[in-house]
Amino acid sequence: MADLQRMTTEYIDSEDRIRLSGELSPQATVVLWLTQRLVNRLLPHLLGWLEQQAGNGAVGELFQGFAQQAAMATLEQQPPVQSAPQSQVWLVHAVNLTAAAEGVRLTFRGVGDTSAPEGSDAVGLTLHAQPLRQWLGILHAQYCKADWPLTGWPDWLTEAHTATGHTSQAMLH
């Protein structure tokens, strides 16, 4: 199983899905499609891990908001990951999540096209707290672009996202 080194997260209107274009190495890319339903199921686990790091209650909520704003403020502009014609492409059917004290590991699983090598339908991604916050901010922006319901998103993330001004950007990496 390969690990994503970098990725671009973008909502594609014609598919009504989120596309992750991931760089496995400088010469290899993969395209993963995420449905709203799958991301909605993943969100509580990712948010729960962050909330365990900060604690509960009003102080925890305040910390979460500040930490989210700080993470989004340090998000650096990068060129998007461009998928190559020979890139593996598949719809993600499941995401395995392994949580540890230092971060979370996501394993995206799906069934790729028939030209993909055997066993190539899994890609890993390890995120520590700050990159996880940044990716959640990017996902939130894509939800807004898609006009998907924001009911699963906590107030501290929505407010931090609005405060940093990332809501108007259509594609972030």
Short mmCIF file of N, CA, C and O in Angstrom, two decimals, residues 32-153:
data_model
loop_
_atom_site.label_atom_id
_atom_site.label_comp_id
_atom_site.label_asym_id
_atom_site.label_seq_id
_atom_site.Cartn_x
_atom_site.Cartn_y
_atom_site.Cartn_z
N LEU A 32 -8.92 9.67 -6.04
CA LEU A 32 -9.89 9.01 -5.17
C LEU A 32 -11.16 9.85 -5.14
O LEU A 32 -11.09 11.07 -4.97
N TRP A 33 -12.30 9.20 -5.29
CA TRP A 33 -13.58 9.90 -5.24
C TRP A 33 -14.24 9.59 -3.91
O TRP A 33 -14.37 8.42 -3.54
N LEU A 34 -14.67 10.64 -3.19
CA LEU A 34 -15.34 10.49 -1.90
C LEU A 34 -16.77 10.99 -2.02
O LEU A 34 -17.00 12.11 -2.49
N THR A 35 -17.70 10.19 -1.56
CA THR A 35 -19.09 10.61 -1.55
C THR A 35 -19.39 11.40 -0.28
O THR A 35 -18.67 11.29 0.73
N GLN A 36 -20.45 12.18 -0.32
CA GLN A 36 -20.87 12.93 0.86
C GLN A 36 -21.19 11.97 2.01
O GLN A 36 -20.82 12.22 3.15
N ARG A 37 -21.84 10.88 1.69
CA ARG A 37 -22.22 9.91 2.72
C ARG A 37 -20.98 9.35 3.43
O ARG A 37 -20.96 9.24 4.66
N LEU A 38 -19.95 9.02 2.67
CA LEU A 38 -18.72 8.48 3.27
C LEU A 38 -18.03 9.53 4.15
O LEU A 38 -17.63 9.23 5.27
N VAL A 39 -17.93 10.75 3.65
CA VAL A 39 -17.27 11.80 4.43
C VAL A 39 -18.08 12.11 5.69
O VAL A 39 -17.51 12.32 6.76
N ASN A 40 -19.40 12.11 5.58
CA ASN A 40 -20.24 12.34 6.76
C ASN A 40 -20.00 11.28 7.84
O ASN A 40 -20.09 11.58 9.03
N ARG A 41 -19.72 10.07 7.43
CA ARG A 41 -19.43 9.01 8.40
C ARG A 41 -18.03 9.13 8.98
O ARG A 41 -17.78 8.71 10.11
N LEU A 42 -17.11 9.67 8.21
CA LEU A 42 -15.72 9.82 8.65
C LEU A 42 -15.55 11.00 9.61
O LEU A 42 -14.77 10.94 10.57
N LEU A 43 -16.28 12.09 9.35
CA LEU A 43 -16.12 13.33 10.12
C LEU A 43 -16.18 13.17 11.64
O LEU A 43 -15.31 13.69 12.34
N PRO A 44 -17.18 12.48 12.20
CA PRO A 44 -17.24 12.38 13.66
C PRO A 44 -16.00 11.75 14.27
O PRO A 44 -15.57 12.13 15.36
N HIS A 45 -15.38 10.83 13.57
CA HIS A 45 -14.18 10.17 14.08
C HIS A 45 -12.98 11.12 14.07
O HIS A 45 -12.20 11.17 15.02
N LEU A 46 -12.84 11.89 12.99
CA LEU A 46 -11.74 12.85 12.90
C LEU A 46 -11.92 13.98 13.91
O LEU A 46 -10.97 14.36 14.61
N LEU A 47 -13.14 14.49 14.00
CA LEU A 47 -13.42 15.56 14.96
C LEU A 47 -13.28 15.06 16.39
O LEU A 47 -12.77 15.77 17.26
N GLY A 48 -13.71 13.83 16.64
CA GLY A 48 -13.59 13.25 17.97
C GLY A 48 -12.15 13.13 18.41
O GLY A 48 -11.81 13.38 19.57
N TRP A 49 -11.26 12.75 17.48
CA TRP A 49 -9.84 12.67 17.82
C TRP A 49 -9.29 14.04 18.20
O TRP A 49 -8.58 14.18 19.20
N LEU A 50 -9.67 15.07 17.44
CA LEU A 50 -9.21 16.43 17.78
C LEU A 50 -9.76 16.88 19.13
O LEU A 50 -9.05 17.52 19.91
N GLU A 51 -11.01 16.56 19.39
CA GLU A 51 -11.62 16.98 20.66
C GLU A 51 -10.98 16.26 21.84
O GLU A 51 -10.87 16.84 22.93
N GLN A 52 -10.53 15.05 21.66
CA GLN A 52 -9.81 14.34 22.74
C GLN A 52 -8.51 15.05 23.06
O GLN A 52 -8.07 15.05 24.21
N GLN A 53 -7.88 15.65 22.07
CA GLN A 53 -6.61 16.35 22.27
C GLN A 53 -6.78 17.62 23.09
O GLN A 53 -5.88 18.03 23.80
N ALA A 54 -7.96 18.25 22.98
CA ALA A 54 -8.18 19.55 23.61
C ALA A 54 -9.04 19.51 24.85
O ALA A 54 -9.05 20.45 25.63
N GLY A 55 -9.78 18.44 25.04
CA GLY A 55 -10.70 18.38 26.17
C GLY A 55 -12.07 18.87 25.79
O GLY A 55 -12.29 19.39 24.70
N ASN A 56 -13.00 18.70 26.70
CA ASN A 56 -14.40 19.06 26.45
C ASN A 56 -14.76 20.36 27.15
O ASN A 56 -13.97 20.94 27.87
N GLY A 57 -15.98 20.81 26.94
CA GLY A 57 -16.48 22.00 27.61
C GLY A 57 -16.15 23.27 26.86
O GLY A 57 -15.62 23.27 25.75
N ALA A 58 -16.47 24.39 27.52
CA ALA A 58 -16.30 25.70 26.90
C ALA A 58 -14.83 26.01 26.61
O ALA A 58 -14.50 26.58 25.57
N VAL A 59 -13.95 25.62 27.53
CA VAL A 59 -12.52 25.87 27.32
C VAL A 59 -12.02 25.07 26.13
O VAL A 59 -11.26 25.56 25.30
N GLY A 60 -12.47 23.83 26.01
CA GLY A 60 -12.10 22.99 24.88
C GLY A 60 -12.58 23.58 23.57
O GLY A 60 -11.86 23.60 22.57
N GLU A 61 -13.81 24.08 23.54
CA GLU A 61 -14.37 24.71 22.34
C GLU A 61 -13.56 25.95 21.95
O GLU A 61 -13.26 26.16 20.78
N LEU A 62 -13.19 26.75 22.95
CA LEU A 62 -12.40 27.95 22.69
C LEU A 62 -11.04 27.58 22.13
O LEU A 62 -10.58 28.15 21.13
N PHE A 63 -10.41 26.58 22.74
CA PHE A 63 -9.11 26.11 22.25
C PHE A 63 -9.22 25.60 20.82
O PHE A 63 -8.37 25.89 19.98
N GLN A 64 -10.26 24.83 20.55
CA GLN A 64 -10.45 24.26 19.22
C GLN A 64 -10.54 25.37 18.17
O GLN A 64 -9.95 25.28 17.10
N GLY A 65 -11.31 26.41 18.48
CA GLY A 65 -11.45 27.52 17.54
C GLY A 65 -10.13 28.21 17.26
O GLY A 65 -9.79 28.48 16.10
N PHE A 66 -9.37 28.49 18.32
CA PHE A 66 -8.06 29.14 18.14
C PHE A 66 -7.10 28.24 17.37
O PHE A 66 -6.39 28.69 16.47
N ALA A 67 -7.08 26.97 17.72
CA ALA A 67 -6.19 26.02 17.06
C ALA A 67 -6.55 25.88 15.58
O ALA A 67 -5.67 25.78 14.72
N GLN A 68 -7.85 25.89 15.27
CA GLN A 68 -8.29 25.79 13.88
C GLN A 68 -7.89 27.03 13.09
O GLN A 68 -7.41 26.93 11.97
N GLN A 69 -8.07 28.21 13.68
CA GLN A 69 -7.67 29.44 13.01
C GLN A 69 -6.17 29.46 12.74
O GLN A 69 -5.73 29.83 11.66
N ALA A 70 -5.40 29.03 13.73
CA ALA A 70 -3.94 29.00 13.57
C ALA A 70 -3.53 28.02 12.47
O ALA A 70 -2.64 28.32 11.66
N ALA A 71 -4.15 26.86 12.42
CA ALA A 71 -3.82 25.87 11.40
C ALA A 71 -4.13 26.40 10.00
O ALA A 71 -3.33 26.26 9.07
N MET A 72 -5.29 27.03 9.85
CA MET A 72 -5.67 27.55 8.54
C MET A 72 -4.79 28.74 8.13
O MET A 72 -4.50 28.91 6.94
N ALA A 73 -4.35 29.52 9.10
CA ALA A 73 -3.49 30.67 8.80
C ALA A 73 -2.12 30.23 8.29
O ALA A 73 -1.47 30.96 7.54
N THR A 74 -1.68 29.04 8.68
CA THR A 74 -0.36 28.56 8.26
C THR A 74 -0.43 27.67 7.02
O THR A 74 0.59 27.15 6.59
N LEU A 75 -1.61 27.53 6.43
CA LEU A 75 -1.77 26.72 5.22
C LEU A 75 -1.10 27.45 4.06
O LEU A 75 -1.49 28.55 3.70
N GLU A 76 -0.07 26.83 3.51
CA GLU A 76 0.70 27.46 2.44
C GLU A 76 0.12 27.12 1.07
O GLU A 76 -0.32 26.01 0.83
N GLN A 77 0.16 28.10 0.19
CA GLN A 77 -0.28 27.92 -1.19
C GLN A 77 0.70 26.98 -1.89
O GLN A 77 1.92 27.17 -1.80
N GLN A 78 0.19 25.97 -2.57
CA GLN A 78 1.01 25.04 -3.33
C GLN A 78 0.34 24.78 -4.66
O GLN A 78 -0.88 24.93 -4.79
N PRO A 79 1.12 24.36 -5.65
CA PRO A 79 0.47 24.00 -6.92
C PRO A 79 -0.39 22.76 -6.72
O PRO A 79 -0.04 21.88 -5.92
N PRO A 80 -1.51 22.66 -7.43
CA PRO A 80 -2.37 21.49 -7.26
C PRO A 80 -1.70 20.23 -7.78
O PRO A 80 -0.86 20.27 -8.68
N VAL A 81 -2.09 19.10 -7.21
CA VAL A 81 -1.63 17.81 -7.71
C VAL A 81 -2.38 17.57 -9.02
O VAL A 81 -3.61 17.63 -9.06
N GLN A 82 -1.64 17.32 -10.07
CA GLN A 82 -2.22 17.05 -11.38
C GLN A 82 -2.18 15.55 -11.63
O GLN A 82 -1.11 14.95 -11.59
N SER A 83 -3.33 14.96 -11.87
CA SER A 83 -3.35 13.53 -12.15
C SER A 83 -2.89 13.28 -13.58
O SER A 83 -3.16 14.06 -14.48
N ALA A 84 -2.18 12.19 -13.76
CA ALA A 84 -1.69 11.80 -15.08
C ALA A 84 -2.70 10.86 -15.73
O ALA A 84 -3.52 10.24 -15.04
N PRO A 85 -2.66 10.73 -17.06
CA PRO A 85 -3.60 9.82 -17.73
C PRO A 85 -3.53 8.38 -17.22
O PRO A 85 -4.53 7.67 -17.22
N GLN A 86 -2.37 7.94 -16.77
CA GLN A 86 -2.22 6.58 -16.28
C GLN A 86 -2.49 6.45 -14.78
O GLN A 86 -2.29 5.39 -14.20
N SER A 87 -3.00 7.50 -14.16
CA SER A 87 -3.30 7.46 -12.73
C SER A 87 -4.37 6.42 -12.42
O SER A 87 -5.30 6.24 -13.20
N GLN A 88 -4.22 5.79 -11.28
CA GLN A 88 -5.28 4.92 -10.79
C GLN A 88 -6.44 5.82 -10.36
O GLN A 88 -6.22 6.88 -9.78
N VAL A 89 -7.66 5.38 -10.64
CA VAL A 89 -8.86 6.14 -10.28
C VAL A 89 -9.85 5.17 -9.68
O VAL A 89 -10.12 4.13 -10.27
N TRP A 90 -10.37 5.51 -8.49
CA TRP A 90 -11.43 4.67 -7.95
C TRP A 90 -12.31 5.43 -6.97
O TRP A 90 -11.92 6.44 -6.40
N LEU A 91 -13.50 4.89 -6.81
CA LEU A 91 -14.45 5.38 -5.82
C LEU A 91 -14.10 4.73 -4.49
O LEU A 91 -13.99 3.51 -4.40
N VAL A 92 -13.90 5.53 -3.47
CA VAL A 92 -13.57 5.00 -2.15
C VAL A 92 -14.84 4.42 -1.53
O VAL A 92 -15.86 5.09 -1.44
N HIS A 93 -14.75 3.16 -1.13
CA HIS A 93 -15.88 2.47 -0.52
C HIS A 93 -15.79 2.45 1.00
O HIS A 93 -16.81 2.32 1.67
N ALA A 94 -14.57 2.56 1.53
CA ALA A 94 -14.38 2.51 2.98
C ALA A 94 -13.11 3.26 3.34
O ALA A 94 -12.18 3.36 2.54
N VAL A 95 -13.09 3.79 4.56
CA VAL A 95 -11.90 4.42 5.11
C VAL A 95 -11.64 3.79 6.46
O VAL A 95 -12.49 3.87 7.36
N ASN A 96 -10.50 3.14 6.59
CA ASN A 96 -10.10 2.61 7.89
C ASN A 96 -9.34 3.70 8.61
O ASN A 96 -8.45 4.34 8.03
N LEU A 97 -9.68 3.92 9.88
CA LEU A 97 -9.05 4.97 10.67
C LEU A 97 -8.34 4.33 11.85
O LEU A 97 -8.94 3.55 12.59
N THR A 98 -7.06 4.64 12.00
CA THR A 98 -6.29 4.20 13.14
C THR A 98 -5.84 5.44 13.89
O THR A 98 -5.14 6.29 13.33
N ALA A 99 -6.27 5.56 15.13
CA ALA A 99 -5.93 6.74 15.94
C ALA A 99 -4.83 6.40 16.92
O ALA A 99 -4.82 5.33 17.52
N ALA A 100 -3.89 7.32 17.07
CA ALA A 100 -2.82 7.21 18.04
C ALA A 100 -2.66 8.58 18.69
O ALA A 100 -3.27 9.56 18.25
N ALA A 101 -1.85 8.67 19.71
CA ALA A 101 -1.67 9.94 20.42
C ALA A 101 -1.12 11.03 19.50
O ALA A 101 -1.49 12.19 19.62
N GLU A 102 -0.26 10.66 18.56
CA GLU A 102 0.39 11.67 17.72
C GLU A 102 -0.38 12.02 16.45
O GLU A 102 -0.05 12.99 15.78
N GLY A 103 -1.37 11.23 16.07
CA GLY A 103 -2.13 11.55 14.87
C GLY A 103 -3.07 10.42 14.46
O GLY A 103 -3.25 9.45 15.20
N VAL A 104 -3.65 10.58 13.28
CA VAL A 104 -4.57 9.57 12.75
C VAL A 104 -4.02 9.07 11.42
O VAL A 104 -3.39 9.82 10.67
N ARG A 105 -4.28 7.82 11.16
CA ARG A 105 -3.91 7.23 9.87
C ARG A 105 -5.19 6.80 9.17
O ARG A 105 -6.00 6.05 9.73
N LEU A 106 -5.37 7.30 7.97
CA LEU A 106 -6.52 6.95 7.14
C LEU A 106 -6.05 6.00 6.04
O LEU A 106 -5.03 6.25 5.39
N THR A 107 -6.79 4.95 5.85
CA THR A 107 -6.53 4.04 4.74
C THR A 107 -7.78 4.04 3.87
O THR A 107 -8.84 3.56 4.29
N PHE A 108 -7.65 4.65 2.70
CA PHE A 108 -8.76 4.74 1.75
C PHE A 108 -8.79 3.44 0.96
O PHE A 108 -7.79 3.04 0.38
N ARG A 109 -9.96 2.79 0.95
CA ARG A 109 -10.11 1.51 0.26
C ARG A 109 -11.22 1.62 -0.78
O ARG A 109 -12.24 2.24 -0.54
N GLY A 110 -10.99 0.98 -1.89
CA GLY A 110 -11.98 0.98 -2.94
C GLY A 110 -11.63 -0.02 -4.00
O GLY A 110 -10.64 -0.74 -3.90
N VAL A 111 -12.42 -0.05 -5.02
CA VAL A 111 -12.17 -0.93 -6.15
C VAL A 111 -11.81 -0.05 -7.33
O VAL A 111 -12.63 0.75 -7.78
N GLY A 112 -10.60 -0.16 -7.79
CA GLY A 112 -10.14 0.66 -8.90
C GLY A 112 -10.57 0.08 -10.24
O GLY A 112 -11.31 -0.89 -10.30
N ASP A 113 -10.06 0.68 -11.28
CA ASP A 113 -10.40 0.17 -12.60
C ASP A 113 -9.68 -1.15 -12.86
O ASP A 113 -8.77 -1.53 -12.14
N THR A 114 -10.05 -1.83 -13.90
CA THR A 114 -9.50 -3.15 -14.17
C THR A 114 -8.04 -3.10 -14.61
O THR A 114 -7.35 -4.11 -14.56
N SER A 115 -7.55 -1.94 -15.02
CA SER A 115 -6.15 -1.84 -15.42
C SER A 115 -5.21 -1.65 -14.23
O SER A 115 -4.01 -1.71 -14.38
N ALA A 116 -5.78 -1.43 -13.04
CA ALA A 116 -4.94 -1.23 -11.86
C ALA A 116 -4.34 -2.55 -11.41
O ALA A 116 -4.98 -3.59 -11.49
N PRO A 117 -3.08 -2.53 -10.93
CA PRO A 117 -2.47 -3.76 -10.47
C PRO A 117 -3.21 -4.34 -9.26
O PRO A 117 -3.84 -3.60 -8.50
N GLU A 118 -3.13 -5.64 -9.09
CA GLU A 118 -3.79 -6.33 -7.97
C GLU A 118 -3.32 -5.73 -6.64
O GLU A 118 -2.14 -5.50 -6.44
N GLY A 119 -4.25 -5.48 -5.74
CA GLY A 119 -3.92 -4.97 -4.41
C GLY A 119 -3.64 -3.48 -4.36
O GLY A 119 -3.20 -2.96 -3.35
N SER A 120 -3.86 -2.78 -5.47
CA SER A 120 -3.53 -1.35 -5.50
C SER A 120 -4.71 -0.48 -5.11
O SER A 120 -4.67 0.72 -5.27
N ASP A 121 -5.76 -1.08 -4.58
CA ASP A 121 -6.95 -0.31 -4.25
C ASP A 121 -6.97 0.14 -2.79
O ASP A 121 -8.00 0.20 -2.17
N ALA A 122 -5.81 0.48 -2.25
CA ALA A 122 -5.71 1.05 -0.91
C ALA A 122 -4.56 2.06 -0.90
O ALA A 122 -3.49 1.80 -1.44
N VAL A 123 -4.84 3.20 -0.30
CA VAL A 123 -3.86 4.27 -0.18
C VAL A 123 -3.93 4.82 1.23
O VAL A 123 -5.02 5.02 1.77
N GLY A 124 -2.77 5.06 1.84
CA GLY A 124 -2.73 5.56 3.21
C GLY A 124 -2.40 7.04 3.30
O GLY A 124 -1.79 7.61 2.39
N LEU A 125 -2.81 7.63 4.40
CA LEU A 125 -2.52 9.03 4.69
C LEU A 125 -2.43 9.19 6.20
O LEU A 125 -3.36 8.81 6.92
N THR A 126 -1.32 9.71 6.68
CA THR A 126 -1.15 9.97 8.11
C THR A 126 -1.19 11.47 8.34
O THR A 126 -0.50 12.23 7.65
N LEU A 127 -2.04 11.88 9.28
CA LEU A 127 -2.21 13.31 9.59
C LEU A 127 -2.01 13.55 11.08
O LEU A 127 -2.66 12.90 11.90
N HIS A 128 -1.12 14.47 11.41
CA HIS A 128 -0.99 14.93 12.79
C HIS A 128 -2.02 16.04 12.99
O HIS A 128 -2.75 16.40 12.06
N ALA A 129 -2.09 16.61 14.17
CA ALA A 129 -3.17 17.54 14.51
C ALA A 129 -3.28 18.72 13.53
O ALA A 129 -4.36 19.00 13.02
N GLN A 130 -2.18 19.42 13.27
CA GLN A 130 -2.28 20.61 12.42
C GLN A 130 -2.65 20.27 10.97
O GLN A 130 -3.58 20.89 10.42
N PRO A 131 -2.00 19.31 10.32
CA PRO A 131 -2.45 18.97 8.97
C PRO A 131 -3.88 18.44 8.93
O PRO A 131 -4.61 18.69 7.96
N LEU A 132 -4.31 17.74 9.98
CA LEU A 132 -5.70 17.28 10.04
C LEU A 132 -6.64 18.48 10.10
O LEU A 132 -7.65 18.52 9.39
N ARG A 133 -6.31 19.45 10.92
CA ARG A 133 -7.14 20.67 11.00
C ARG A 133 -7.19 21.38 9.64
O ARG A 133 -8.24 21.84 9.21
N GLN A 134 -6.05 21.44 8.97
CA GLN A 134 -6.02 22.09 7.66
C GLN A 134 -6.89 21.35 6.66
O GLN A 134 -7.66 21.97 5.92
N TRP A 135 -6.79 20.02 6.65
CA TRP A 135 -7.60 19.26 5.72
C TRP A 135 -9.09 19.38 6.04
O TRP A 135 -9.91 19.50 5.14
N LEU A 136 -9.43 19.39 7.33
CA LEU A 136 -10.83 19.57 7.71
C LEU A 136 -11.34 20.94 7.25
O LEU A 136 -12.47 21.08 6.80
N GLY A 137 -10.49 21.96 7.34
CA GLY A 137 -10.86 23.29 6.84
C GLY A 137 -11.10 23.27 5.34
O GLY A 137 -12.04 23.89 4.83
N ILE A 138 -10.26 22.54 4.62
CA ILE A 138 -10.41 22.41 3.17
C ILE A 138 -11.70 21.65 2.85
O ILE A 138 -12.47 22.06 1.98
N LEU A 139 -11.94 20.56 3.56
CA LEU A 139 -13.18 19.79 3.36
C LEU A 139 -14.40 20.66 3.63
O LEU A 139 -15.39 20.61 2.89
N HIS A 140 -14.34 21.46 4.68
CA HIS A 140 -15.45 22.35 5.01
C HIS A 140 -15.71 23.31 3.86
O HIS A 140 -16.87 23.56 3.48
N ALA A 141 -14.65 23.86 3.28
CA ALA A 141 -14.80 24.78 2.15
C ALA A 141 -15.46 24.07 0.96
O ALA A 141 -16.29 24.66 0.26
N GLN A 142 -15.12 22.81 0.76
CA GLN A 142 -15.71 22.05 -0.34
C GLN A 142 -17.18 21.76 -0.06
O GLN A 142 -18.00 21.75 -0.97
N TYR A 143 -17.53 21.49 1.20
CA TYR A 143 -18.94 21.32 1.58
C TYR A 143 -19.72 22.59 1.27
O TYR A 143 -20.83 22.54 0.76
N CYS A 144 -19.13 23.75 1.59
CA CYS A 144 -19.80 25.02 1.31
C CYS A 144 -19.97 25.21 -0.19
O CYS A 144 -21.05 25.61 -0.65
N LYS A 145 -18.94 24.91 -0.96
CA LYS A 145 -19.02 25.04 -2.41
C LYS A 145 -20.11 24.13 -2.98
O LYS A 145 -20.82 24.50 -3.91
N ALA A 146 -20.24 22.93 -2.41
CA ALA A 146 -21.21 21.95 -2.89
C ALA A 146 -22.63 22.23 -2.41
O ALA A 146 -23.57 21.60 -2.87
N ASP A 147 -22.79 23.15 -1.46
CA ASP A 147 -24.07 23.39 -0.81
C ASP A 147 -24.57 22.14 -0.09
O ASP A 147 -25.77 21.89 -0.02
N TRP A 148 -23.64 21.35 0.43
CA TRP A 148 -24.00 20.18 1.23
C TRP A 148 -24.34 20.66 2.64
O TRP A 148 -23.80 21.68 3.11
N PRO A 149 -25.20 19.96 3.35
CA PRO A 149 -25.55 20.36 4.72
C PRO A 149 -24.33 20.38 5.64
O PRO A 149 -23.48 19.50 5.57
N LEU A 150 -24.28 21.38 6.50
CA LEU A 150 -23.16 21.53 7.43
C LEU A 150 -23.52 21.05 8.83
O LEU A 150 -22.85 21.42 9.80
N THR A 151 -24.54 20.22 8.95
CA THR A 151 -25.03 19.80 10.26
C THR A 151 -24.00 19.01 11.07
O THR A 151 -24.02 19.06 12.28
N GLY A 152 -23.09 18.30 10.43
CA GLY A 152 -22.10 17.51 11.17
C GLY A 152 -20.87 18.29 11.58
O GLY A 152 -19.99 17.76 12.26
N TRP A 153 -20.79 19.54 11.16
CA TRP A 153 -19.60 20.35 11.44
C TRP A 153 -19.78 21.13 12.73
O TRP A 153 -20.81 21.79 12.91
#
